[in-house]
Amino acid sequence: MSDIPYQMKTSKEEKLDRFTVVIDELDIHGRNARYSYIKVRPGVCVITKFEDEIICLKEFRHPIKSWSYEFTCGMIEDGETPEETAIREVKEETGCIVDKLYSLGEFYPSFGATDETIHLFLAQCEERGEAELEFTEFISMHPMGVEEVNKLIKNGEFKHGAGLAAWLKAQPYLKEK
């Protein structure tokens, strides 16, 4: 017996820019049902700790037409491991060089609408240079203590879903000194 509670009749994919929309036709107990979702490349979300501070980023996000507090994040490129992506993205977005990288697991940000997987990390950095932002990125860095990040979250100023998941998973590593 299959663990899948329905029969797949057809599946069609339509590429739209960086997304692929999947439209599945299902047979559920003899009735037709349509299910669509977006295929998204897997990504990373990295809490960057430089010395005793957390590097929060404030980035302009076009879909919400607003600035948002978040942590370093990005999509995994072909041929990269999640760890390699995390190290690359930290360097590009913060200028920090990762000394130690801790995996915090992975999660699905919205598995009712997308197949996206986000790998979560905590990066301890001891050296910092210049960020190498892409021309489409509008990012400012905001180093802060653990309690300041907690205050942003409590006040509803930090709304980045992957960042919230990473923050929760990183708590055992983030004891305030």
mmCIF file of C-alpha atoms in Angstrom:
data_model
loop_
_atom_site.group_PDB
_atom_site.id
_atom_site.type_symbol
_atom_site.label_atom_id
_atom_site.label_comp_id
_atom_site.label_asym_id
_atom_site.label_seq_id
_atom_site.Cartn_x
_atom_site.Cartn_y
_atom_site.Cartn_z
ATOM 1 C CA MET A 1 0.000 0.000 0.000
ATOM 2 C CA SER A 2 1.284 3.456 -0.956
ATOM 3 C CA ASP A 3 1.700 6.209 1.628
ATOM 4 C CA ILE A 4 0.259 8.698 -0.890
ATOM 5 C CA PRO A 5 -3.532 8.888 -0.345
ATOM 6 C CA TYR A 6 -4.436 9.677 -3.990
ATOM 7 C CA GLN A 7 -3.523 8.841 -7.592
ATOM 8 C CA MET A 8 -1.551 11.303 -9.736
ATOM 9 C CA LYS A 9 -3.246 11.637 -13.136
ATOM 10 C CA THR A 10 -1.100 14.318 -14.802
ATOM 11 C CA SER A 11 1.538 16.828 -13.855
ATOM 12 C CA LYS A 12 2.476 19.902 -15.862
ATOM 13 C CA GLU A 13 5.219 22.446 -15.201
ATOM 14 C CA GLU A 14 5.331 26.050 -16.418
ATOM 15 C CA LYS A 15 8.549 28.055 -16.048
ATOM 16 C CA LEU A 16 8.067 31.688 -15.067
ATOM 17 C CA ASP A 17 11.293 33.620 -14.506
ATOM 18 C CA ARG A 18 13.019 32.047 -11.461
ATOM 19 C CA PHE A 19 9.969 29.994 -10.468
ATOM 20 C CA THR A 20 8.341 26.899 -11.851
ATOM 21 C CA VAL A 21 4.605 26.476 -11.338
ATOM 22 C CA VAL A 22 3.497 22.838 -11.065
ATOM 23 C CA ILE A 23 -0.105 21.943 -11.838
ATOM 24 C CA ASP A 24 -1.088 18.415 -10.798
ATOM 25 C CA GLU A 25 -4.347 16.679 -11.638
ATOM 26 C CA LEU A 26 -5.214 14.155 -8.926
ATOM 27 C CA ASP A 27 -7.755 11.393 -8.472
ATOM 28 C CA ILE A 28 -8.919 11.383 -4.860
ATOM 29 C CA HIS A 29 -11.405 8.576 -4.150
ATOM 30 C CA GLY A 30 -12.716 8.750 -7.728
ATOM 31 C CA ARG A 31 -13.024 12.532 -7.791
ATOM 32 C CA ASN A 32 -10.828 14.912 -9.756
ATOM 33 C CA ALA A 33 -8.843 17.526 -7.889
ATOM 34 C CA ARG A 34 -6.332 20.092 -9.064
ATOM 35 C CA TYR A 35 -3.320 21.070 -6.953
ATOM 36 C CA SER A 36 -0.789 23.702 -7.936
ATOM 37 C CA TYR A 37 2.374 24.820 -6.202
ATOM 38 C CA ILE A 38 5.613 26.648 -6.896
ATOM 39 C CA LYS A 39 8.954 24.874 -7.233
ATOM 40 C CA VAL A 40 11.714 26.975 -5.682
ATOM 41 C CA ARG A 41 15.431 26.270 -5.476
ATOM 42 C CA PRO A 42 16.537 25.312 -1.975
ATOM 43 C CA GLY A 43 18.157 28.064 0.021
ATOM 44 C CA VAL A 44 19.965 28.958 3.202
ATOM 45 C CA CYS A 45 19.383 31.293 6.110
ATOM 46 C CA VAL A 46 22.429 32.085 8.228
ATOM 47 C CA ILE A 47 22.660 33.880 11.546
ATOM 48 C CA THR A 48 26.014 35.630 11.347
ATOM 49 C CA LYS A 49 27.766 36.168 14.665
ATOM 50 C CA PHE A 50 30.795 38.462 14.534
ATOM 51 C CA GLU A 51 32.630 38.605 17.843
ATOM 52 C CA ASP A 52 29.788 39.101 20.352
ATOM 53 C CA GLU A 53 27.273 40.652 17.972
ATOM 54 C CA ILE A 54 24.639 39.301 15.633
ATOM 55 C CA ILE A 55 24.721 40.885 12.179
ATOM 56 C CA CYS A 56 21.121 41.709 11.346
ATOM 57 C CA LEU A 57 20.472 42.930 7.850
ATOM 58 C CA LYS A 58 17.839 45.401 6.795
ATOM 59 C CA GLU A 59 16.940 44.750 3.178
ATOM 60 C CA PHE A 60 14.412 46.266 0.809
ATOM 61 C CA ARG A 61 12.115 43.488 -0.407
ATOM 62 C CA HIS A 62 10.244 44.209 -3.609
ATOM 63 C CA PRO A 63 7.268 41.822 -3.088
ATOM 64 C CA ILE A 64 6.265 43.663 0.125
ATOM 65 C CA LYS A 65 7.592 47.092 -1.024
ATOM 66 C CA SER A 66 9.239 47.572 2.360
ATOM 67 C CA TRP A 67 12.458 47.271 4.338
ATOM 68 C CA SER A 68 12.722 44.135 6.433
ATOM 69 C CA TYR A 69 15.052 42.936 9.186
ATOM 70 C CA GLU A 70 16.487 39.533 8.375
ATOM 71 C CA PHE A 71 19.576 37.370 8.456
ATOM 72 C CA THR A 72 21.841 36.421 5.578
ATOM 73 C CA CYS A 73 20.045 34.249 3.066
ATOM 74 C CA GLY A 74 20.288 33.063 -0.508
ATOM 75 C CA MET A 75 19.590 30.312 -2.976
ATOM 76 C CA ILE A 76 21.833 27.289 -3.410
ATOM 77 C CA GLU A 77 23.559 27.372 -6.784
ATOM 78 C CA ASP A 78 24.023 24.277 -8.951
ATOM 79 C CA GLY A 79 26.940 22.208 -7.664
ATOM 80 C CA GLU A 80 27.022 23.897 -4.238
ATOM 81 C CA THR A 81 26.328 22.274 -0.903
ATOM 82 C CA PRO A 82 24.177 24.157 1.606
ATOM 83 C CA GLU A 83 27.327 24.744 3.682
ATOM 84 C CA GLU A 84 29.197 26.257 0.711
ATOM 85 C CA THR A 85 26.225 28.514 -0.023
ATOM 86 C CA ALA A 86 26.057 29.658 3.609
ATOM 87 C CA ILE A 87 29.760 30.579 3.635
ATOM 88 C CA ARG A 88 29.497 32.370 0.269
ATOM 89 C CA GLU A 89 26.378 34.321 1.224
ATOM 90 C CA VAL A 90 27.845 35.461 4.561
ATOM 91 C CA LYS A 91 30.916 36.804 2.737
ATOM 92 C CA GLU A 92 28.856 38.501 0.018
ATOM 93 C CA GLU A 93 26.232 40.087 2.274
ATOM 94 C CA THR A 94 28.260 40.946 5.391
ATOM 95 C CA GLY A 95 31.926 40.765 4.397
ATOM 96 C CA CYS A 96 32.508 38.319 7.257
ATOM 97 C CA ILE A 97 34.711 35.245 6.894
ATOM 98 C CA VAL A 98 33.159 32.161 8.488
ATOM 99 C CA ASP A 99 35.361 30.539 11.125
ATOM 100 C CA LYS A 100 32.838 27.937 12.351
ATOM 101 C CA LEU A 101 29.533 26.925 10.784
ATOM 102 C CA TYR A 102 26.850 25.140 12.778
ATOM 103 C CA SER A 103 23.969 23.400 11.024
ATOM 104 C CA LEU A 104 20.592 24.128 12.628
ATOM 105 C CA GLY A 105 18.656 21.738 10.376
ATOM 106 C CA GLU A 106 16.205 22.574 7.638
ATOM 107 C CA PHE A 107 12.552 23.490 7.290
ATOM 108 C CA TYR A 108 9.816 24.084 4.727
ATOM 109 C CA PRO A 109 8.619 27.707 4.902
ATOM 110 C CA SER A 110 5.263 27.084 3.216
ATOM 111 C CA PHE A 111 4.749 23.490 2.144
ATOM 112 C CA GLY A 112 1.127 24.102 1.184
ATOM 113 C CA ALA A 113 2.227 26.448 -1.605
ATOM 114 C CA THR A 114 5.848 25.575 -2.450
ATOM 115 C CA ASP A 115 8.383 22.752 -2.257
ATOM 116 C CA GLU A 116 11.111 25.120 -0.986
ATOM 117 C CA THR A 117 13.580 23.833 1.600
ATOM 118 C CA ILE A 118 15.638 26.269 3.665
ATOM 119 C CA HIS A 119 18.813 25.058 5.393
ATOM 120 C CA LEU A 120 19.492 26.939 8.624
ATOM 121 C CA PHE A 121 22.943 27.801 9.976
ATOM 122 C CA LEU A 122 24.766 29.771 12.614
ATOM 123 C CA ALA A 123 28.097 31.181 11.455
ATOM 124 C CA GLN A 124 30.770 32.299 13.926
ATOM 125 C CA CYS A 125 33.069 34.828 12.252
ATOM 126 C CA GLU A 126 36.333 36.289 13.497
ATOM 127 C CA GLU A 127 37.352 38.365 10.462
ATOM 128 C CA ARG A 128 35.405 40.977 8.534
ATOM 129 C CA GLY A 129 36.007 42.714 5.213
ATOM 130 C CA GLU A 130 33.767 44.481 2.705
ATOM 131 C CA ALA A 131 30.398 43.120 1.614
ATOM 132 C CA GLU A 132 30.052 42.266 -2.090
ATOM 133 C CA LEU A 133 26.394 43.024 -2.788
ATOM 134 C CA GLU A 134 24.718 42.339 -6.108
ATOM 135 C CA PHE A 135 23.361 45.448 -7.832
ATOM 136 C CA THR A 136 19.810 44.253 -7.103
ATOM 137 C CA GLU A 137 20.449 44.052 -3.339
ATOM 138 C CA PHE A 138 19.680 47.001 -1.080
ATOM 139 C CA ILE A 139 21.095 45.946 2.294
ATOM 140 C CA SER A 140 22.372 47.729 5.384
ATOM 141 C CA MET A 141 24.047 45.956 8.292
ATOM 142 C CA HIS A 142 22.893 46.364 11.880
ATOM 143 C CA PRO A 143 25.144 44.599 14.425
ATOM 144 C CA MET A 144 23.284 44.046 17.689
ATOM 145 C CA GLY A 145 23.198 41.938 20.809
ATOM 146 C CA VAL A 146 20.977 38.920 21.376
ATOM 147 C CA GLU A 147 18.556 40.938 23.517
ATOM 148 C CA GLU A 148 18.205 43.583 20.798
ATOM 149 C CA VAL A 149 17.259 40.885 18.276
ATOM 150 C CA ASN A 150 14.796 39.423 20.791
ATOM 151 C CA LYS A 151 13.260 42.890 21.180
ATOM 152 C CA LEU A 152 12.852 43.271 17.390
ATOM 153 C CA ILE A 153 11.098 39.894 17.295
ATOM 154 C CA LYS A 154 8.890 40.659 20.301
ATOM 155 C CA ASN A 155 7.888 44.053 18.857
ATOM 156 C CA GLY A 156 7.002 42.517 15.484
ATOM 157 C CA GLU A 157 9.762 44.376 13.645
ATOM 158 C CA PHE A 158 11.541 41.160 12.589
ATOM 159 C CA LYS A 159 9.145 39.222 10.335
ATOM 160 C CA HIS A 160 11.499 37.125 8.202
ATOM 161 C CA GLY A 161 10.134 33.573 8.417
ATOM 162 C CA ALA A 162 13.405 31.733 7.795
ATOM 163 C CA GLY A 163 15.156 34.091 10.204
ATOM 164 C CA LEU A 164 12.590 33.377 12.911
ATOM 165 C CA ALA A 165 13.026 29.627 12.407
ATOM 166 C CA ALA A 166 16.825 29.968 12.527
ATOM 167 C CA TRP A 167 16.634 32.150 15.652
ATOM 168 C CA LEU A 168 14.530 29.565 17.451
ATOM 169 C CA LYS A 169 16.869 26.721 16.486
ATOM 170 C CA ALA A 170 19.995 28.748 17.411
ATOM 171 C CA GLN A 171 19.005 29.537 21.000
ATOM 172 C CA PRO A 172 21.269 26.914 22.628
ATOM 173 C CA TYR A 173 24.250 28.560 20.849
ATOM 174 C CA LEU A 174 23.319 32.183 21.594
ATOM 175 C CA LYS A 175 23.672 32.619 25.316
ATOM 176 C CA GLU A 176 24.311 36.302 26.034
ATOM 177 C CA LYS A 177 27.770 36.866 27.510
#
